[in-house]
Short mmCIF file of C-alpha atoms in Angstrom, two decimals:
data_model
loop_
_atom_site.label_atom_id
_atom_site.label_comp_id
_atom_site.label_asym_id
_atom_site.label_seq_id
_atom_site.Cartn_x
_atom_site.Cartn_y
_atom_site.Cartn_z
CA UNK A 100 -36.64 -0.44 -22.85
CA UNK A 101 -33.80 -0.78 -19.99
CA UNK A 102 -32.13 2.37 -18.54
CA UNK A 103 -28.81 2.12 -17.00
CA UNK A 104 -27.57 5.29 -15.40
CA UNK A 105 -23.87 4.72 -15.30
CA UNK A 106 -22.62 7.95 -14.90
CA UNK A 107 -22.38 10.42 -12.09
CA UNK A 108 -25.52 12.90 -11.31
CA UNK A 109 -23.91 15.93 -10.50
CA UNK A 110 -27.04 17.21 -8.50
CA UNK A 111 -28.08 15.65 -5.38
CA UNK A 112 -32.25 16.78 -6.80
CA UNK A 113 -34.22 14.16 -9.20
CA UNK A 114 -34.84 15.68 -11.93
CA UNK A 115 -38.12 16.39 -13.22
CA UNK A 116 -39.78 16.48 -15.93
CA UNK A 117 -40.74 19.88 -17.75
CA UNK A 118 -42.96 19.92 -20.41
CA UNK A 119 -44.08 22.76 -23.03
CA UNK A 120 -45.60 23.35 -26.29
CA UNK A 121 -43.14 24.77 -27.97
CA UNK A 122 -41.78 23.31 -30.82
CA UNK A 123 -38.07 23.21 -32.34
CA UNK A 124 -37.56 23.45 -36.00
CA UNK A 125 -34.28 21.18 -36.85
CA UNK A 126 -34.87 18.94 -39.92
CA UNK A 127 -32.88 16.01 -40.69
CA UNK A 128 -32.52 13.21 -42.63
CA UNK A 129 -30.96 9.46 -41.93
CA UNK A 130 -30.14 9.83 -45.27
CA UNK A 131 -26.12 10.12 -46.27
CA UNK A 132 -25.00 13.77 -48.26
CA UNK A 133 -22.04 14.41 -50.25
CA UNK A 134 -21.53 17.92 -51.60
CA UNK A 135 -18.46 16.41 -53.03
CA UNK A 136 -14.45 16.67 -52.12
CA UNK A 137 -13.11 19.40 -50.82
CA UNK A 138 -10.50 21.99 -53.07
CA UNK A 139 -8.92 23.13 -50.30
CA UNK A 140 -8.19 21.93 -46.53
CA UNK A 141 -8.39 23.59 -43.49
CA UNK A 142 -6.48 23.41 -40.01
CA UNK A 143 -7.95 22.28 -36.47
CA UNK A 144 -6.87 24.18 -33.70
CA UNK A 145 -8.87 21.96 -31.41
CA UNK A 146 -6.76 18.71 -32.30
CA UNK A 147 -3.50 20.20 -30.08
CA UNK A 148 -6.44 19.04 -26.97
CA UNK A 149 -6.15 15.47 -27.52
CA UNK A 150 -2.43 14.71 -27.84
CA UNK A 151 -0.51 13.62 -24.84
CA UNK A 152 -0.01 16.47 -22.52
CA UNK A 153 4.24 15.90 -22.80
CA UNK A 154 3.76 17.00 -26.68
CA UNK A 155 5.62 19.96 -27.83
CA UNK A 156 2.07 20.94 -29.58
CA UNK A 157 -0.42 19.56 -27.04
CA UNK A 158 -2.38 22.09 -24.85
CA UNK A 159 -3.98 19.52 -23.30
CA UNK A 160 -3.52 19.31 -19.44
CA UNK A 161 -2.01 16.59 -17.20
CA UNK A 162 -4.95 15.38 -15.47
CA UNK A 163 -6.30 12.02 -16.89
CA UNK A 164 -9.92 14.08 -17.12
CA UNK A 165 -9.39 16.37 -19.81
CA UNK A 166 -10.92 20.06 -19.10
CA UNK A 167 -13.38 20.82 -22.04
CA UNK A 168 -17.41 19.87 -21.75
CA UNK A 169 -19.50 18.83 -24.47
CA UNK A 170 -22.21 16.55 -24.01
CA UNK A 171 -23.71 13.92 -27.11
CA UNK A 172 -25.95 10.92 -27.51
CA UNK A 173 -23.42 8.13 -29.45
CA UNK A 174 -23.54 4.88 -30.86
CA UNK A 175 -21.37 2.23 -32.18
CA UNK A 176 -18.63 3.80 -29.30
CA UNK A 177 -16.56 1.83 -28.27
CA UNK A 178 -16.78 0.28 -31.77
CA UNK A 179 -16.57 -3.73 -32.44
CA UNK A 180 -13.35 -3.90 -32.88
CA UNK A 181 -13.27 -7.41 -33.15
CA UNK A 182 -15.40 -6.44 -36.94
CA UNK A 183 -13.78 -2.94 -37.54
CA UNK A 184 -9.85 -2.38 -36.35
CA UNK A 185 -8.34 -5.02 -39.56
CA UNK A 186 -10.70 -3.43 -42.38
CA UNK A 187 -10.35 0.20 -40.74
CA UNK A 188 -6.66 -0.09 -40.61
CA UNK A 189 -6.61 -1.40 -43.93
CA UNK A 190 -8.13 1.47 -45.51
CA UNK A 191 -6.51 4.07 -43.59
CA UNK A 192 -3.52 2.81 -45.02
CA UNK A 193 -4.65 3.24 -48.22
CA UNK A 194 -5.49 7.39 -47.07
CA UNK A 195 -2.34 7.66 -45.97
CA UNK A 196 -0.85 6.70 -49.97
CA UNK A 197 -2.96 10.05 -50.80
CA UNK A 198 -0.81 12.29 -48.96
CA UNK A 199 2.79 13.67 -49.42
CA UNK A 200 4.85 11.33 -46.33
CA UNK A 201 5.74 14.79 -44.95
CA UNK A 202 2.17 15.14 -43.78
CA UNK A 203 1.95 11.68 -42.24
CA UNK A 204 5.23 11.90 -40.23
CA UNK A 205 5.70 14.04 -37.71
CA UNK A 206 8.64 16.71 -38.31
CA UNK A 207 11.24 17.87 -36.09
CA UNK A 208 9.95 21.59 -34.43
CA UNK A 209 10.87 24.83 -36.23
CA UNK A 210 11.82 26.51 -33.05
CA UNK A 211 12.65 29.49 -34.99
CA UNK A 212 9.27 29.29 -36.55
CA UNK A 213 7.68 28.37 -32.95
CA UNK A 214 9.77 29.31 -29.71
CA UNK A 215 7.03 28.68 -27.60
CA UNK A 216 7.07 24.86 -28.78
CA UNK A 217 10.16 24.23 -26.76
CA UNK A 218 11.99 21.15 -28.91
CA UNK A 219 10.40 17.60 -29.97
CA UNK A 220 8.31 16.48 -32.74
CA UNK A 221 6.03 18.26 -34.03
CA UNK A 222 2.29 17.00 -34.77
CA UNK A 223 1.98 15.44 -38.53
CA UNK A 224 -0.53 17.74 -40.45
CA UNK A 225 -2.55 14.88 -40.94
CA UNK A 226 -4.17 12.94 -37.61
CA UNK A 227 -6.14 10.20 -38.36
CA UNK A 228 -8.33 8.61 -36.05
CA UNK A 229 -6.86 5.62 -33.63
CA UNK A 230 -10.13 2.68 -33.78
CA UNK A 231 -10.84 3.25 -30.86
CA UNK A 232 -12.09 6.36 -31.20
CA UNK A 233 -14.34 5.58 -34.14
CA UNK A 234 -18.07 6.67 -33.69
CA UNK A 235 -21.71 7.54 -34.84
CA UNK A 236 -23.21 10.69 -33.49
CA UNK A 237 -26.86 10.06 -32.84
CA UNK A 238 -26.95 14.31 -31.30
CA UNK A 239 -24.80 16.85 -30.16
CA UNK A 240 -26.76 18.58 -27.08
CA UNK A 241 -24.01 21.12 -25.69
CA UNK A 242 -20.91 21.53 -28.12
CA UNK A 243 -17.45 21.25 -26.31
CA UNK A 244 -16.74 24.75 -28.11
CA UNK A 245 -19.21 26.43 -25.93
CA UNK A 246 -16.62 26.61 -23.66
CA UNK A 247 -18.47 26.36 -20.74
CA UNK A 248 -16.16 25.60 -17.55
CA UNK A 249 -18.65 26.67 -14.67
CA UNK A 250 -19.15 23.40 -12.45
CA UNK A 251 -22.56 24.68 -11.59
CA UNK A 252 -23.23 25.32 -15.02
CA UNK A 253 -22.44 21.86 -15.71
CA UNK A 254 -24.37 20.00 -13.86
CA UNK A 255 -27.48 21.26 -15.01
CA UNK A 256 -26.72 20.69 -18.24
CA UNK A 257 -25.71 17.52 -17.48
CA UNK A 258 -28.94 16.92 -15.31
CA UNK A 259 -31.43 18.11 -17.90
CA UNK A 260 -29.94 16.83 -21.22
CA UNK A 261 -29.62 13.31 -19.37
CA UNK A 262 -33.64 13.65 -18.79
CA UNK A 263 -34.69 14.66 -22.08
CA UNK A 264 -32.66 11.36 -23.68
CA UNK A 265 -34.34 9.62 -20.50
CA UNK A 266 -38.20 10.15 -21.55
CA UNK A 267 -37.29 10.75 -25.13
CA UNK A 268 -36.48 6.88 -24.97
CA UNK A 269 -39.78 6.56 -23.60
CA UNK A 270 -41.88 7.72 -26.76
CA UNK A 271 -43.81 5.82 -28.17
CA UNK A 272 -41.85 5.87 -31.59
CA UNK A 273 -38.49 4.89 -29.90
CA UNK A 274 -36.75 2.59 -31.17
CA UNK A 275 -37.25 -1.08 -29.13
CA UNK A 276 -38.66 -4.66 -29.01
CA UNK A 277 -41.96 -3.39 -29.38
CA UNK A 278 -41.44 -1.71 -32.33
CA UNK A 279 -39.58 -4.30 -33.89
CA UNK A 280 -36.57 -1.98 -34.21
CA UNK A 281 -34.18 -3.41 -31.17
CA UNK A 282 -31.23 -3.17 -33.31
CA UNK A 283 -29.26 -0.39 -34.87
CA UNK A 284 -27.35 -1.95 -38.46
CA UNK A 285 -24.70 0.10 -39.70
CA UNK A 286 -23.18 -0.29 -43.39
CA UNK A 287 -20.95 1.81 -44.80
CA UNK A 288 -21.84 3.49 -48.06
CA UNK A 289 -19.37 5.93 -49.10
CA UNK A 290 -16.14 8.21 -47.67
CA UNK A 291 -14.84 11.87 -48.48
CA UNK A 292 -12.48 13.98 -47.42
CA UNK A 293 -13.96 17.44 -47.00
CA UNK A 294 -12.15 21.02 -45.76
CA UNK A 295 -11.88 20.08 -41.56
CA UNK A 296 -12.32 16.23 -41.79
CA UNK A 297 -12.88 12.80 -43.47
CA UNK A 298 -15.59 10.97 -43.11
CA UNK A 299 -16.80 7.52 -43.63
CA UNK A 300 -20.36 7.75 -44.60
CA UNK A 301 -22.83 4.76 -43.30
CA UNK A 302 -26.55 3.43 -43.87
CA UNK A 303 -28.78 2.68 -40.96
CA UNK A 304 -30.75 -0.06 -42.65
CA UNK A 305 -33.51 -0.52 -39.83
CA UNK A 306 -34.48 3.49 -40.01
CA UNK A 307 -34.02 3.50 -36.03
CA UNK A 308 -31.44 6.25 -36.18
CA UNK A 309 -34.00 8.57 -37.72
CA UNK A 310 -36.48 8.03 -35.10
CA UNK A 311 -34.08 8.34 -32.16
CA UNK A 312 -33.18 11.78 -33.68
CA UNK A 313 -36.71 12.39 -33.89
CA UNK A 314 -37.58 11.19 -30.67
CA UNK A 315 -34.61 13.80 -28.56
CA UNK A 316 -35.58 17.08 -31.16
CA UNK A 317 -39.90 16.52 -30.43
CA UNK A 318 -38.59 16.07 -26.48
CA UNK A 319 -36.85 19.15 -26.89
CA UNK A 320 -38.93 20.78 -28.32
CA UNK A 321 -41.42 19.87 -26.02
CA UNK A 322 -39.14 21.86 -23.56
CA UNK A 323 -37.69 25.08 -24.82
CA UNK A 324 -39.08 27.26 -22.29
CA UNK A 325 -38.44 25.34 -19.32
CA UNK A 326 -34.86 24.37 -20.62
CA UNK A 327 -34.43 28.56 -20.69
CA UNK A 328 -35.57 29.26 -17.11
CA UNK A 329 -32.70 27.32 -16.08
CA UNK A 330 -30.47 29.06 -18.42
CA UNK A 331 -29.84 26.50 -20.98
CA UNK A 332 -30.74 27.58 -24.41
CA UNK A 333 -32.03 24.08 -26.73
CA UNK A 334 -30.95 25.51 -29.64
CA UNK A 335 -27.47 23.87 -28.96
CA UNK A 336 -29.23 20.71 -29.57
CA UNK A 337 -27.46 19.69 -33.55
CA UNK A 338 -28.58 16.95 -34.84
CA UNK A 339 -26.49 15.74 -37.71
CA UNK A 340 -28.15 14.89 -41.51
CA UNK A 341 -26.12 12.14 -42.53
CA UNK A 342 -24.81 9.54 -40.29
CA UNK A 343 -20.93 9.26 -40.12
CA UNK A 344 -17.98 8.73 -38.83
CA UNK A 345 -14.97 11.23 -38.70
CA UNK A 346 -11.11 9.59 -39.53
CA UNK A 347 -9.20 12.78 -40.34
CA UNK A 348 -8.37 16.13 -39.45
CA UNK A 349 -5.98 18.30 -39.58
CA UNK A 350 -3.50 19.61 -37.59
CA UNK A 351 -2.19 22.62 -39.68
CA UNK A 352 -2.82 22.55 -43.46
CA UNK A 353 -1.36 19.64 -45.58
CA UNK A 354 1.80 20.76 -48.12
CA UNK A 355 0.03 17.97 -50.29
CA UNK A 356 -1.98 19.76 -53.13
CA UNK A 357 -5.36 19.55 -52.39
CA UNK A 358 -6.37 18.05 -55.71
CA UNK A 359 -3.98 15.96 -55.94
CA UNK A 360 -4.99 14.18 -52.65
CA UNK A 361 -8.64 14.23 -54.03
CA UNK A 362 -7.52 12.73 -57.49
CA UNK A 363 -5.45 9.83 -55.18
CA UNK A 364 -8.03 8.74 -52.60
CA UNK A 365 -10.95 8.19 -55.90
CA UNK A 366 -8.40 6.07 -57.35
CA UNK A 367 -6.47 4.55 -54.99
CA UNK A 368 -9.49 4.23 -52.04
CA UNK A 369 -12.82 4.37 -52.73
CA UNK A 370 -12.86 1.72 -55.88
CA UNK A 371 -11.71 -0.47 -53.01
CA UNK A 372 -13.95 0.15 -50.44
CA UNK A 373 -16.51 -2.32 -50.53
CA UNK A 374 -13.96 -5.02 -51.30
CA UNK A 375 -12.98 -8.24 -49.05
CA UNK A 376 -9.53 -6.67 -47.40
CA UNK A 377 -11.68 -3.36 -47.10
CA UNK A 378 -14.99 -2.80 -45.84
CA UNK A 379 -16.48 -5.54 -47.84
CA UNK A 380 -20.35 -5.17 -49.47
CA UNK A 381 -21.99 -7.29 -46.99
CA UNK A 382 -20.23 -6.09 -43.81
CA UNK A 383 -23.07 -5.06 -41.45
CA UNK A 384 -22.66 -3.47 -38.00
CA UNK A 385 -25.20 -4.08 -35.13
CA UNK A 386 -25.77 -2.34 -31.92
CA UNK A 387 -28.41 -2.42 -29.42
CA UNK A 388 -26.99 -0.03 -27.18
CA UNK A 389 -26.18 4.13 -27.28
CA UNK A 390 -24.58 5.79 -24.20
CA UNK A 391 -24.98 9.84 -23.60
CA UNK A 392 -21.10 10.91 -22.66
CA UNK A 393 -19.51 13.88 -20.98
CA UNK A 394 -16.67 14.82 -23.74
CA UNK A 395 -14.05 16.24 -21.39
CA UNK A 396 -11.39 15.61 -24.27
CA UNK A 397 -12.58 16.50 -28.04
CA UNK A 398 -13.59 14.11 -30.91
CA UNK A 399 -14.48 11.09 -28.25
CA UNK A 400 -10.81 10.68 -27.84
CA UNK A 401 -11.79 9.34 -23.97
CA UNK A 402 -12.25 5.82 -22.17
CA UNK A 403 -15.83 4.51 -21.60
CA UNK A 404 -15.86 4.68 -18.08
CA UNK A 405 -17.76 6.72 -15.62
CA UNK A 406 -16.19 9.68 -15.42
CA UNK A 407 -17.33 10.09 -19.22
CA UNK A 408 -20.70 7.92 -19.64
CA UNK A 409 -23.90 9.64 -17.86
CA UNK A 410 -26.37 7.29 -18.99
CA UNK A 411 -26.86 4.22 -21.33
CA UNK A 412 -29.72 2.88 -22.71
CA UNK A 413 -30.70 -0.62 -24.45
CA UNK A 414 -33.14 -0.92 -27.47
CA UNK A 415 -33.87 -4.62 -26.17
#
């Protein structure tokens, strides 16, 4: 196992390691759901954070670090692009068939409607997700919605979430060479579009997702107490039961009918998503590597540099 620390430590103080017998009770599964389409959609307030500050609708600020904090355990970010961008774009062009053009262009501002807009474009209901920003979330250990802006505050989440992926990489039952698990192998298996989002729905064929996942909740758990007397409560730790990646949201609700859309994207996209100008049936994704990022803009809509990555780590 190889640990690169590629971020900044915000804390001059090694951290140590704290250790209790407490246990955390999240259960998962590396298994995919579906609790089927959606009937209705719902709007994203949090998507105005991620256009370009200079947008009529953006309330994102002009600083090239955005100013929200969540911090996550990812893989397949920055995605292969050299595999992914031609089939992605491919069948987000196909989505985009599904829904009424009015909701895939953006429309000139109602200022009547919304003074406080000023004039230009306003967002298309519909954002779909640029390639780049395609990802797997392995965990979620502090959600960007916490809201949490205190620069103290930060660092010590950032300093003790960074050393329970640190040792939780050093389990036993992590993923690695010795194990015979030193690759993660992504295939997708299925897409929806729920209420908030869409999601493409993968398989991790080697089962090494699952024990990651296992690996940070046990460390975790392992640390409840400790992780309180510092003021950080673990039960922010989510750790998500299917294994996915987001391509939709929306910016205000769609004027396309709900079913309708639903009734379009069985018919028009997912009989076509395992073929040859799609996703294919024997396209397989590999990845040795997962990085633990600062999310200073939502939805991973930021570069991989290190202002955003605190810490990567190999499988080989």
């Amino acid at each position: 196992l190889i640990v690169f620390v590629l971020g900044f430590i915000m804390s001059s103080s090694k951290p140590s390691l704290l250790t209790t017998t407490n246990a955390l009770s999240k259960g998962h599964s590396n298994k995919p759901i579906n609790d089927g389409p959606a009937n209705f959609f719902e709007a994203d307030p949090e998507l105005t954070k991620i256009l370009p500050p200079q947008h009529p609708s953006s309330t994102a600020t002009t600083t090239t670090k955005g100013s929200e904090f969540g911090l996550l355990a990812v893989t397949l970010w920055p995605p292969p692009l050299d595999i992914l961008r031609e089939p992605y774009n491919t069948f987000l062009s196909c989505v985009r068939d599904c829904f009424d053009k009015q909701d895939i262009l953006a429309q000139p501002h109602d200022v009547a409607k919304d003074s406080s807009s000023g004039i230009g474009p306003a967002a298309a209901a519909v954002y779909m997700y640029p390639p780049e920003c395609l990802h797997v979330t392995i965990s979620t250990f502090h959600p960007f919605t916490k809201r949490t802006t205190d620069k103290s505050k930060q660092a010590v989440l950032m300093e003790q979430w960074r050393d329970i992926l640190i040792h939780a990489s050093q389990r036993p039952e992590w993923p690695s060479s010795r194990n015979n698990k030193n690759k993660l192998k992504f295939r997708i298996c299925g897409a929806q579009i729920g209420q908030k989002a869409g999601i493409l729905l993968w398989e991790e064929l080697t089962g090494a997702l699952h024990d990651m996942r296992n690996c940070i909740s046990r460390e975790t758990a392992s640390r409840v107490d400790s992780l309180a007397k510092v003021g950080i409560d673990a039960n922010t730790l989510m750790i998500p039961n299917i294994v996915h990646s987001t391509f939709l949201r929306f910016h205000h609700v769609p004027i396309s009918k709900c079913e309708g859309v639903q009734a379009k994207f069985s018919n028009l996209v997912l009989p076509h998503l395992f073929s040859d100008d799609m996703f294919g049936s024997d396209l397989v994704v590999e990845t040795d590597q997962i990085r633990m990022v600062c999310e200073w803009t939502p939805y991973m809509h930021i570069p991989c540099n290190d202002d955003h990555v605190l810490l990567e780590v190999s499988l080989l």
